[in-house]
Coordinates of C-alpha atoms and ligand atoms in Angstrom, one line a residue:
M1 CA 114.1 109.7 106.7
K2 CA 115.1 108.1 103.5
I3 CA 112.4 106.7 101.2
K4 CA 114.1 103.3 101.2
T5 CA 114.1 103.3 105.0
K6 CA 110.5 104.5 105.1
L7 CA 109.4 101.7 102.8
N8 CA 111.4 99.1 104.7
A9 CA 110.0 100.3 108.0
G10 CA 106.4 100.3 106.7
V11 CA 106.5 97.0 105.0
G12 CA 108.6 95.5 107.9
L13 CA 106.0 96.7 110.5
L14 CA 103.2 95.2 108.5
F15 CA 105.1 91.9 108.1
F16 CA 105.8 91.9 111.9
M17 CA 102.1 92.5 112.7
I18 CA 101.1 89.7 110.4
I19 CA 103.6 87.4 112.2
I20 CA 102.2 88.5 115.6
L21 CA 98.6 88.0 114.4
S22 CA 99.2 84.5 113.0
S23 CA 101.3 83.5 116.2
L24 CA 98.4 84.7 118.4
G25 CA 95.9 82.8 116.3
G26 CA 98.0 79.7 116.4
W27 CA 98.6 79.9 120.1
F28 CA 94.9 80.3 120.9
I29 CA 93.9 77.4 118.6
Y30 CA 96.5 75.3 120.3
Q31 CA 95.0 76.3 123.7
L32 CA 91.5 75.3 122.6
K33 CA 92.8 72.0 121.2
K34 CA 94.5 71.3 124.5
D35 CA 91.3 72.0 126.4
T36 CA 89.2 69.7 124.3
Q37 CA 91.9 67.0 124.4
N38 CA 92.0 67.3 128.2
I39 CA 88.2 66.8 128.3
L40 CA 88.5 63.8 125.9
A41 CA 91.4 62.1 127.7
A42 CA 90.5 62.8 131.3
N43 CA 86.7 62.7 131.4
Y44 CA 85.3 61.2 128.3
N45 CA 87.3 58.0 128.9
T46 CA 86.1 57.8 132.5
L47 CA 82.5 58.1 131.3
Q48 CA 83.2 55.4 128.7
Y49 CA 84.6 53.0 131.4
S50 CA 81.8 53.8 133.8
R51 CA 79.2 52.9 131.1
N52 CA 81.0 49.6 130.3
M53 CA 81.1 48.8 134.0
L54 CA 77.4 49.4 134.3
L55 CA 76.6 47.1 131.4
S56 CA 78.9 44.4 132.7
L57 CA 77.2 44.7 136.1
E58 CA 73.8 44.0 134.5
E59 CA 75.1 40.7 133.1
I60 CA 77.4 39.6 136.0
S61 CA 74.9 37.1 137.5
T62 CA 74.2 35.5 134.1
E63 CA 77.3 36.0 132.0
P64 CA 80.7 34.5 133.3
F65 CA 82.9 36.9 131.1
A66 CA 81.0 40.0 132.6
M67 CA 83.2 39.8 135.7
S68 CA 86.4 40.0 133.8
E69 CA 85.0 42.8 131.6
F70 CA 84.0 44.8 134.7
Q71 CA 87.5 44.1 136.2
K72 CA 89.2 45.3 132.9
N73 CA 87.3 48.6 132.8
L74 CA 87.8 49.2 136.5
D75 CA 91.6 48.7 136.0
L76 CA 91.5 51.2 133.1
Q77 CA 89.6 53.7 135.3
R78 CA 92.1 53.3 138.1
Q79 CA 94.8 54.5 135.7
N80 CA 92.7 57.4 134.6
I81 CA 92.2 59.4 137.8
T82 CA 92.2 63.1 136.9
E83 CA 89.7 64.8 139.1
S84 CA 89.7 65.4 142.8
G85 CA 87.3 62.9 144.6
E86 CA 87.7 60.5 141.6
K87 CA 90.2 58.4 143.4
E88 CA 87.9 57.8 146.4
A89 CA 85.0 57.1 144.1
T90 CA 87.0 54.5 142.1
Q91 CA 88.3 53.0 145.4
N92 CA 84.6 52.6 146.5
I93 CA 83.8 50.8 143.3
N94 CA 86.8 48.6 143.7
D95 CA 85.9 47.8 147.3
H96 CA 82.3 46.9 146.5
F97 CA 83.4 45.0 143.4
S98 CA 85.7 42.8 145.7
E99 CA 82.6 42.1 147.9
L100 CA 80.6 41.2 144.8
K101 CA 83.2 38.7 143.7
V102 CA 82.5 36.8 146.9
D103 CA 78.7 37.2 146.7
R104 CA 77.6 37.6 143.1
G105 CA 73.9 37.6 143.7
N106 CA 73.8 40.3 146.4
S107 CA 71.6 42.9 145.0
N108 CA 72.6 45.4 147.7
I109 CA 76.2 45.3 146.5
H110 CA 74.9 45.8 143.0
S111 CA 73.1 48.9 143.9
E112 CA 76.1 50.2 146.0
I113 CA 78.3 49.7 142.9
R114 CA 75.8 51.5 140.7
K115 CA 75.8 54.4 143.2
D116 CA 79.6 54.5 143.1
I117 CA 79.7 54.5 139.3
A118 CA 77.0 57.2 139.2
E119 CA 79.0 59.3 141.6
L120 CA 82.1 58.8 139.4
M121 CA 80.2 59.8 136.3
Q122 CA 78.7 62.8 138.1
L123 CA 82.2 63.9 139.1
N124 CA 83.5 63.7 135.5
M125 CA 80.4 65.4 134.1
N126 CA 81.0 68.3 136.5
A127 CA 84.6 68.4 135.4
I128 CA 83.5 68.5 131.7
Q129 CA 81.3 71.4 132.5
I130 CA 84.1 73.3 134.2
K131 CA 86.6 72.6 131.4
S132 CA 84.1 73.6 128.7
G133 CA 83.8 76.9 130.6
I134 CA 87.6 77.3 130.5
A135 CA 87.7 76.5 126.7
N136 CA 84.9 79.1 126.2
T137 CA 87.0 81.7 128.1
T138 CA 90.0 80.8 126.0
A139 CA 88.0 81.3 122.8
Q140 CA 86.7 84.7 124.0
N141 CA 90.2 85.8 124.9
A142 CA 91.4 84.7 121.5
I143 CA 88.7 86.8 119.8
A144 CA 89.5 89.8 121.9
V145 CA 93.3 89.6 121.4
I146 CA 93.1 88.8 117.7
S147 CA 90.6 91.7 117.2
V148 CA 92.9 94.1 118.9
A149 CA 95.9 92.9 117.0
G150 CA 93.9 92.9 113.7
T151 CA 92.7 96.5 114.3
L152 CA 96.2 97.5 115.1
C153 CA 97.4 95.9 111.8
F154 CA 94.6 97.6 109.9
L155 CA 95.4 101.0 111.4
I156 CA 99.1 100.7 110.6
A157 CA 98.3 99.5 107.0
F158 CA 95.8 102.3 106.6
I159 CA 98.3 105.0 107.8
L160 CA 100.9 103.5 105.5
M161 CA 98.5 103.4 102.6
V162 CA 97.5 107.1 103.1
N163 CA 100.9 108.5 103.7
L164 CA 103.4 106.5 101.8
P165 CA 102.1 107.1 98.2
S166 CA 101.7 110.8 98.7
N167 CA 105.1 110.9 100.4
I168 CA 106.6 109.6 97.2
S169 CA 104.3 111.2 94.6
N170 CA 104.0 114.8 96.0
P171 CA 107.7 115.5 95.5
I172 CA 107.7 113.9 92.1
R173 CA 104.7 116.1 91.1
E174 CA 106.4 119.3 92.4
L175 CA 109.7 118.3 90.7
T176 CA 107.9 117.6 87.3
S177 CA 106.2 121.0 87.4
S178 CA 109.5 122.8 88.3
I179 CA 111.2 121.0 85.4
H180 CA 108.5 122.3 83.1
Q181 CA 109.1 125.8 84.4
I182 CA 112.9 125.5 83.7
A183 CA 112.1 124.1 80.2
N184 CA 110.1 127.3 79.7
R185 CA 113.2 129.3 80.6
N186 CA 111.8 130.4 84.1
Y187 CA 115.2 129.9 85.7
R188 CA 114.0 131.5 89.0
E189 CA 111.9 128.4 89.8
R190 CA 113.0 126.4 92.9
V191 CA 111.6 123.2 94.6
H192 CA 110.9 123.5 98.3
F193 CA 110.7 120.1 99.9
E194 CA 113.4 120.0 102.4
S195 CA 113.9 116.6 103.9
N196 CA 116.7 114.1 104.5
S197 CA 115.2 111.7 102.0
E198 CA 116.5 111.0 98.5
F199 CA 114.0 113.7 97.3
G200 CA 115.7 116.2 99.6
E201 CA 119.0 115.5 97.8
L202 CA 117.2 115.6 94.4
A203 CA 115.7 119.0 95.4
R204 CA 119.1 120.4 96.4
S205 CA 120.7 119.2 93.2
F206 CA 117.8 120.6 91.2
N207 CA 118.0 124.0 92.9
T208 CA 121.7 124.2 92.4
M209 CA 121.2 123.4 88.7
A210 CA 118.4 126.1 88.4
E211 CA 120.6 128.6 90.2
K212 CA 123.5 128.0 87.7
L213 CA 121.1 128.2 84.8
Q214 CA 119.8 131.5 86.1
E215 CA 123.3 132.8 86.7
Y216 CA 124.3 131.8 83.1
S217 CA 121.2 133.3 81.5
E218 CA 121.5 136.6 83.5
S219 CA 125.2 136.8 82.6
R220 CA 124.2 136.2 78.9
I221 CA 121.5 138.9 79.1
D222 CA 124.0 141.2 80.7
K223 CA 126.5 140.5 77.9
I224 CA 123.9 141.0 75.3
L225 CA 122.8 144.3 76.9
K226 CA 126.4 145.5 77.1
G227 CA 126.9 144.5 73.5
K228 CA 123.7 146.4 72.5
K229 CA 124.9 149.5 74.4
R230 CA 128.2 149.4 72.6
I231 CA 126.6 149.1 69.2
E232 CA 124.1 151.9 70.1
T233 CA 127.0 154.1 71.2
L234 CA 128.8 153.3 68.0
I235 CA 125.8 154.0 65.8
D236 CA 125.0 157.2 67.7
N237 CA 128.5 158.5 67.2
M238 CA 128.6 157.8 63.5
H239 CA 128.7 160.6 61.0
D240 CA 126.3 158.6 58.8
A241 CA 122.6 158.7 59.5
V242 CA 121.2 155.3 60.4
I243 CA 117.5 154.3 60.7
G244 CA 116.5 150.8 61.6
I245 CA 113.0 149.5 60.8
D246 CA 111.4 146.1 61.5
E247 CA 109.5 143.9 59.1
D248 CA 106.3 145.9 59.7
R249 CA 108.2 149.1 58.9
K250 CA 108.1 150.3 62.5
V251 CA 111.1 152.4 63.4
L252 CA 113.3 150.5 65.9
F253 CA 116.2 152.9 66.2
V254 CA 117.4 156.2 64.9
N255 CA 120.9 157.6 65.5
D256 CA 121.7 161.2 66.5
E257 CA 122.9 162.1 63.0
A258 CA 119.6 160.9 61.5
I259 CA 117.7 163.0 64.1
K260 CA 119.9 166.0 63.3
I261 CA 119.4 165.9 59.5
S262 CA 115.7 165.0 59.6
G263 CA 115.0 167.7 62.2
L264 CA 112.6 165.4 63.9
K265 CA 112.4 164.6 67.6
K266 CA 113.4 161.1 68.7
E267 CA 110.0 160.4 70.3
N268 CA 108.2 161.4 67.1
F269 CA 110.4 158.9 65.2
V270 CA 111.1 155.7 67.2
G271 CA 108.3 153.3 67.6
K272 CA 106.2 154.9 64.8
L273 CA 105.5 153.5 61.4
I274 CA 108.0 155.0 59.0
Q275 CA 105.3 155.8 56.4
D276 CA 103.5 157.8 59.2
V277 CA 106.7 159.7 59.9
A278 CA 107.2 160.3 56.2
V279 CA 103.9 162.2 56.0
S280 CA 105.3 165.1 57.8
N281 CA 108.9 164.9 56.7
D282 CA 110.2 165.4 53.2
L283 CA 113.6 163.8 53.8
V284 CA 112.1 160.6 55.2
R285 CA 109.5 160.5 52.4
D286 CA 112.4 160.6 49.9
L287 CA 114.4 158.0 51.8
I288 CA 111.6 155.4 51.8
K289 CA 110.4 155.8 48.2
E290 CA 111.8 152.5 47.1
I291 CA 110.7 150.7 50.4
I292 CA 107.1 151.8 50.0
D293 CA 106.9 151.7 46.2
V294 CA 108.4 148.4 45.0
N295 CA 108.3 149.6 41.4
H296 CA 110.4 152.6 42.2
S297 CA 113.7 152.1 40.4
K298 CA 116.8 152.1 42.6
N299 CA 119.3 154.8 41.8
E300 CA 122.4 153.5 43.4
S301 CA 124.7 156.5 42.8
E302 CA 122.0 159.0 43.9
T303 CA 123.6 161.7 46.0
L304 CA 121.4 163.7 48.4
K305 CA 122.2 167.3 49.1
I306 CA 120.9 168.2 52.6
F307 CA 121.5 171.4 54.5
V308 CA 122.5 170.6 58.1
E309 CA 123.1 173.5 60.5
G310 CA 123.3 175.9 57.6
K311 CA 125.9 173.9 55.7
E312 CA 125.6 171.9 52.5
N313 CA 126.1 168.2 53.3
Y314 CA 126.2 165.3 50.8
F315 CA 124.8 161.9 51.5
E316 CA 124.7 158.6 49.7
K317 CA 121.6 156.5 50.4
E318 CA 121.8 152.7 51.0
I319 CA 119.1 150.4 52.1
L320 CA 120.1 147.1 53.5
D321 CA 117.8 144.2 54.1
I322 CA 118.3 142.2 57.3
N323 CA 117.7 138.5 56.9
V324 CA 118.3 135.9 59.6
I325 CA 118.2 132.1 59.7
P326 CA 116.3 131.2 62.9
T327 CA 117.8 128.5 65.0
G328 CA 116.9 125.1 63.7
E329 CA 115.5 126.4 60.4
K330 CA 117.0 126.4 57.0
E331 CA 115.2 129.2 55.3
S332 CA 116.3 132.8 56.0
R333 CA 113.6 135.2 57.3
F334 CA 113.3 138.9 56.6
I335 CA 113.3 140.8 59.9
G336 CA 113.7 144.4 58.8
Q337 CA 115.8 147.0 57.0
V338 CA 118.5 149.5 57.8
I339 CA 118.5 152.8 55.9
M340 CA 121.9 154.4 55.8
L341 CA 122.8 157.9 54.7
R342 CA 126.6 157.9 54.2
N343 CA 128.0 161.3 54.8
I344 CA 130.2 162.0 51.8
T345 CA 130.6 165.7 52.4
A346 CA 134.3 165.4 53.1
F347 CA 134.9 163.4 49.9
K348 CA 132.8 165.9 48.0
E349 CA 134.9 168.8 49.3
L350 CA 138.1 167.0 48.5
D351 CA 136.8 166.0 45.0
L352 CA 135.8 169.6 44.4
A353 CA 139.3 170.8 45.4
K354 CA 140.8 168.2 43.1
T355 CA 138.5 169.2 40.2
Q356 CA 139.4 172.8 40.7
F357 CA 143.1 171.9 40.8
I358 CA 142.8 169.8 37.6
G359 CA 140.8 172.6 36.0
T360 CA 143.4 175.2 36.8
V361 CA 146.3 173.1 35.8
S362 CA 144.8 171.9 32.5
H363 CA 143.8 175.5 31.7
E364 CA 147.3 176.7 32.4
F365 CA 148.7 173.9 30.3
K366 CA 146.7 174.8 27.2
T367 CA 148.6 178.0 26.4
P368 CA 152.1 176.7 26.6
I369 CA 151.1 173.5 24.6
S370 CA 149.6 175.7 21.9
S371 CA 152.8 177.8 21.8
I372 CA 154.8 174.5 21.5
Q373 CA 152.5 173.5 18.6
M374 CA 153.0 176.8 16.9
G375 CA 156.8 176.5 17.3
L376 CA 156.6 173.0 15.9
Q377 CA 154.6 174.2 12.9
L378 CA 157.2 176.9 12.1
L379 CA 160.0 174.3 12.3
E380 CA 158.0 171.8 10.2
N381 CA 157.4 174.4 7.5
E382 CA 161.1 175.1 7.6
K383 CA 160.3 178.8 8.1
V384 CA 163.3 179.1 10.4
G385 CA 165.8 177.0 8.5
K386 CA 166.2 173.6 6.8
L387 CA 166.0 170.4 8.8
N388 CA 167.6 167.2 8.0
T389 CA 165.7 163.9 7.9
E390 CA 166.7 162.9 11.4
Q391 CA 165.5 166.2 12.9
M392 CA 162.3 165.9 10.9
K393 CA 161.6 162.5 12.5
L394 CA 162.3 163.8 16.0
L395 CA 160.0 166.8 15.2
K396 CA 157.2 164.4 14.1
G397 CA 157.5 162.5 17.3
I398 CA 157.3 165.6 19.4
D399 CA 154.3 166.8 17.4
E400 CA 152.4 163.5 18.0
D401 CA 153.2 163.7 21.7
T402 CA 152.0 167.3 21.8
V403 CA 148.7 166.4 20.1
R404 CA 148.2 163.6 22.7
L405 CA 149.1 166.0 25.5
L406 CA 146.7 168.6 24.2
K407 CA 143.9 165.9 24.0
I408 CA 144.5 164.8 27.6
T409 CA 144.6 168.4 28.7
R410 CA 141.3 169.1 26.9
E411 CA 139.7 166.0 28.4
L412 CA 140.8 167.0 31.9
L413 CA 139.5 170.5 31.4
N414 CA 136.2 169.2 30.2
L415 CA 136.1 166.8 33.2
A416 CA 136.9 169.6 35.6
Q417 CA 134.2 171.8 34.0
R418 CA 131.6 169.1 34.2
E419 CA 132.4 168.1 37.8
S420 CA 132.5 171.7 39.1
G421 CA 129.2 172.3 37.4
M422 CA 130.8 175.0 35.3
M423 CA 130.1 173.4 31.9
Q424 CA 128.7 176.0 29.6
L425 CA 127.0 175.2 26.3
N426 CA 127.4 177.5 23.3
V427 CA 124.2 176.4 21.5
H428 CA 123.7 177.6 18.0
P429 CA 122.3 176.1 14.7
F430 CA 125.0 174.6 12.4
H431 CA 125.2 172.4 9.3
I432 CA 125.6 168.7 10.1
S433 CA 127.4 167.9 6.9
S434 CA 130.2 170.4 7.7
V435 CA 130.6 168.8 11.1
I436 CA 130.8 165.3 9.7
Q437 CA 133.4 166.5 7.2
E438 CA 135.5 168.0 10.0
V439 CA 135.4 164.8 12.0
V440 CA 136.4 162.8 8.9
D441 CA 139.3 165.2 8.2
T442 CA 140.5 165.1 11.8
N443 CA 140.7 161.3 11.9
Q444 CA 141.7 160.6 8.3
S445 CA 145.4 160.3 8.8
A446 CA 144.9 157.9 11.8
A447 CA 142.4 155.9 9.7
D448 CA 144.9 155.8 6.7
E449 CA 147.5 154.3 8.9
K450 CA 145.3 151.2 9.5
N451 CA 143.7 151.4 6.0
I452 CA 140.3 152.0 7.5
R453 CA 137.6 153.4 5.2
F454 CA 135.0 156.0 6.3
K455 CA 131.4 155.7 5.1
T456 CA 129.1 158.6 5.8
Y457 CA 125.4 158.8 5.6
I458 CA 123.2 161.9 6.3
D459 CA 119.5 161.7 6.2
P460 CA 118.3 164.3 3.6
Q461 CA 115.6 165.4 6.1
V462 CA 118.2 166.5 8.6
E463 CA 120.3 169.5 7.6
K464 CA 120.9 171.6 10.6
I465 CA 120.8 171.1 14.3
N466 CA 120.7 173.5 17.3
A467 CA 123.5 172.5 19.7
D468 CA 127.0 173.3 20.9
E469 CA 129.0 172.5 17.8
E470 CA 132.4 172.2 19.4
K471 CA 131.1 169.6 21.9
I472 CA 129.2 167.6 19.3
V473 CA 132.4 167.5 17.2
W474 CA 134.3 166.4 20.3
V475 CA 131.9 163.6 21.0
L476 CA 131.9 162.4 17.4
N477 CA 135.7 162.6 17.3
N478 CA 135.9 160.5 20.4
F479 CA 133.6 157.8 18.9
V480 CA 135.5 157.8 15.6
S481 CA 139.0 157.8 17.2
N482 CA 137.9 155.0 19.5
G483 CA 136.5 153.1 16.4
I484 CA 139.9 153.4 14.7
R485 CA 141.9 152.4 17.8
Y486 CA 139.7 149.4 18.6
S487 CA 139.2 148.1 15.0
P488 CA 141.4 145.9 12.9
E489 CA 143.2 147.1 9.8
N490 CA 141.3 147.2 6.5
S491 CA 137.9 147.6 8.2
A492 CA 135.3 150.3 7.8
I493 CA 133.7 152.9 10.1
E494 CA 130.3 154.3 9.2
I495 CA 129.2 157.6 10.5
S496 CA 125.4 158.1 10.0
I497 CA 122.9 160.8 10.9
D498 CA 119.3 159.8 10.9
K499 CA 116.0 161.4 11.8
A500 CA 114.7 159.8 14.9
G501 CA 111.1 160.7 15.7
N502 CA 109.7 164.2 14.9
N503 CA 112.2 166.4 16.6
S504 CA 115.2 164.1 17.1
V505 CA 118.4 163.4 15.3
K506 CA 120.4 160.3 15.9
F507 CA 124.2 160.3 15.4
S508 CA 125.8 156.9 15.1
V509 CA 129.4 155.6 14.7
A510 CA 129.6 151.9 13.8
D511 CA 132.8 150.0 13.6
Q512 CA 133.8 146.4 12.7
G513 CA 136.1 146.0 15.7
A514 CA 136.2 143.3 18.4
G515 CA 133.0 144.5 20.1
I516 CA 132.3 144.8 23.8
E517 CA 131.2 141.9 26.0
P518 CA 127.7 142.4 27.4
Q519 CA 128.8 142.6 31.1
F520 CA 130.9 145.7 30.3
L521 CA 128.3 147.6 28.4
K522 CA 126.8 149.2 31.5
Q523 CA 130.1 150.5 32.8
I524 CA 131.5 151.8 29.5
F525 CA 130.4 155.4 30.2
T526 CA 131.8 155.4 33.8
R527 CA 134.8 157.6 34.5
Y528 CA 138.3 155.9 34.2
F529 CA 136.6 152.6 33.1
R530 CA 138.6 150.6 30.6
I531 CA 137.7 147.0 29.5
P532 CA 140.1 144.7 31.2
G533 CA 142.9 143.7 28.8
T534 CA 142.5 146.8 26.6
K535 CA 146.0 147.3 25.0
A536 CA 145.5 150.6 23.1
E537 CA 146.6 153.7 25.0
G538 CA 143.9 155.6 26.9
N539 CA 142.7 156.8 30.3
G540 CA 139.0 155.8 30.3
L541 CA 137.8 159.3 30.4
G542 CA 136.6 159.9 26.8
L543 CA 133.2 158.2 26.9
S544 CA 132.3 159.5 30.3
I545 CA 132.9 163.0 29.0
C546 CA 130.8 162.2 25.9
K547 CA 128.0 161.1 28.1
D548 CA 128.2 164.4 30.1
F549 CA 128.2 166.5 26.9
V550 CA 125.2 164.6 25.4
E551 CA 123.3 164.8 28.7
A552 CA 124.1 168.4 29.1
H553 CA 122.2 168.9 25.8
G554 CA 119.3 166.9 27.2
G555 CA 120.2 164.0 24.9
R556 CA 120.7 160.3 25.4
I557 CA 123.9 158.3 24.7
S558 CA 123.9 154.5 24.1
V559 CA 126.0 151.6 22.8
E560 CA 125.1 148.4 21.1
S561 CA 127.7 145.8 20.5
K562 CA 128.2 142.2 19.4
T563 CA 131.5 140.5 20.4
G564 CA 133.6 139.8 17.3
Q565 CA 131.3 141.9 15.0
G566 CA 131.7 145.5 16.1
S567 CA 130.1 148.2 18.1
V568 CA 127.7 151.1 17.4
F569 CA 128.0 154.2 19.6
S570 CA 125.2 156.7 19.2
F571 CA 123.5 159.6 20.7
E572 CA 120.2 161.4 20.1
L573 CA 119.6 165.1 20.3
S574 CA 116.4 167.1 19.7
S575 CA 116.9 169.2 16.6
Ligands
ADP601 P1 139.9 155.2 26.4 O1 139.6 154.9 25.1 O2 140.7 156.5 26.5 O3 140.4 154.1 27.3 P2 137.1 155.7 26.6 O4 136.2 156.2 27.6 O5 137.0 156.4 25.3 O6 138.6 155.7 27.1 O7 136.7 154.2 26.4 C1 136.6 153.3 27.5 C2 136.9 151.9 27.1 O8 135.9 151.4 26.3 C3 138.1 151.7 26.3 O9 139.3 151.5 27.1 C4 137.8 150.5 25.6 O10 138.2 149.4 26.3 C5 136.3 150.5 25.3 N1 135.9 151.0 24.0 C6 135.6 152.3 23.7 N2 135.2 152.3 22.4 C7 135.3 151.1 21.9 C8 135.1 150.5 20.6 N3 134.7 151.2 19.5 N4 135.2 149.2 20.4 C9 135.6 148.4 21.5 N5 135.9 148.9 22.7 C10 135.7 150.2 22.9

């Protein structure tokens, strides 16, 4: 039954009972009133007339108006006959009164009339008694009926009072608690009051809503699980090793490659703290150095050589922080890290093949270029005949190109040697002054073309140094030739050799060129790097080879520069 109908029925019933109760009360009061009025009209008046007649009778012999008074009350009584026997009694009074009119002084008639009146009064008093009994019964009936109706009313009101509020509040309470459950994402929650009331409809709508939410959430979880599986498959099939850790450094996932190269079992890895795993595994210890020790410097280009299944593999390490912005928040939160080991073995192998190829080609080029140079020398010296000016000019051009070709070939050869790890140092003691002279001589003609002066300074404390002379000359030549190329005309280049510390010698080449902007200083020694916009010819290899040569000696190369004022390239070697 609908709530509205229930309420209407309950209140309506109460209303109906109140009407019945008040009607019954009214009816009984009316009955009682009728009974008393009946006594008043029918019997009280007769007693009143009888009393007046008795009084008049007392005075009839002395007072002339008493006769008429008696007659008046007798007439009134004759019109007020209500009880059985009353008519006869009244008729007796009338008859005796007629006799009295004739003989006023007859005391017998007087006493007869008194007897008649007394009988009349007796009749009416009996009637009053009977009627009062009837009124009493009416009152008792009224009390009984009203009590029954009242009790019925009370019972109905009590039942309504007990049932109706709980009928309304129970479903609301159940619904409220179910809404709380849904708000807490317990989409399996259902309400169970099944009725035809409005609450029943509400419950059905609520259950449909919860069902749809559950369906949606399960399909979302299913989607997320599928997505997770896809990503896991992808990560597992990667040739790069991947290790995921949470913010407390607990290992969340490890792919097959990481398991393969670490030689650990999955169950000894996943779910453990990475520092605990590192205790028994060198590779993991090496990988997490910078995670555990914040002061550990990051070496971005660090290549790890790891033997996997008996074969040399090369990996590049990268550690990525995972930060997320939680829903409703603005600040991003750190939730973990991913350690990646990129497998660069294939690139390494290709690189090695390329280096070997460059090495072979540049080595093969050196002999024919030297023969060309010798031929050119013979032609220039006119050992094989005279040349005209035009031929001489052509020859000079070919000679310059040959020198450039030879320089590139040497650079490539040096590069190949370094990259293939085949660089060999021919270390021996040599005089520094003679080396400086050689460098000056080699670059003099290029400096003259731009009217660039050389200044040299050699610390008297430094005379000889133990190093690969050819390579040191090569590095200094590179510094000086760069200085000439990147300096304006009429400037100066200073080559200085200083004692640095007890056992070290510092070689510096300072120019007055355009200088290098600070953001490029770090990259200047990187292979093939050239400052954007550099116009002079070049391939960006020279300085990287210089770095390799210096480092092969255990030395340190550096650059200082001020834009617009010039640069100082230097290296330090232990003597
Ligand atoms: P290359 O000179 O053949 O390009 P290098 O490795 O010798 O290659 O030099 C790399 C780059 O550094 C050059 O291209 C140039 O932009 C810059 N550089 C080198 N030396 C100087 C210098 N003395 N002054 C200004 N820039 C220089």
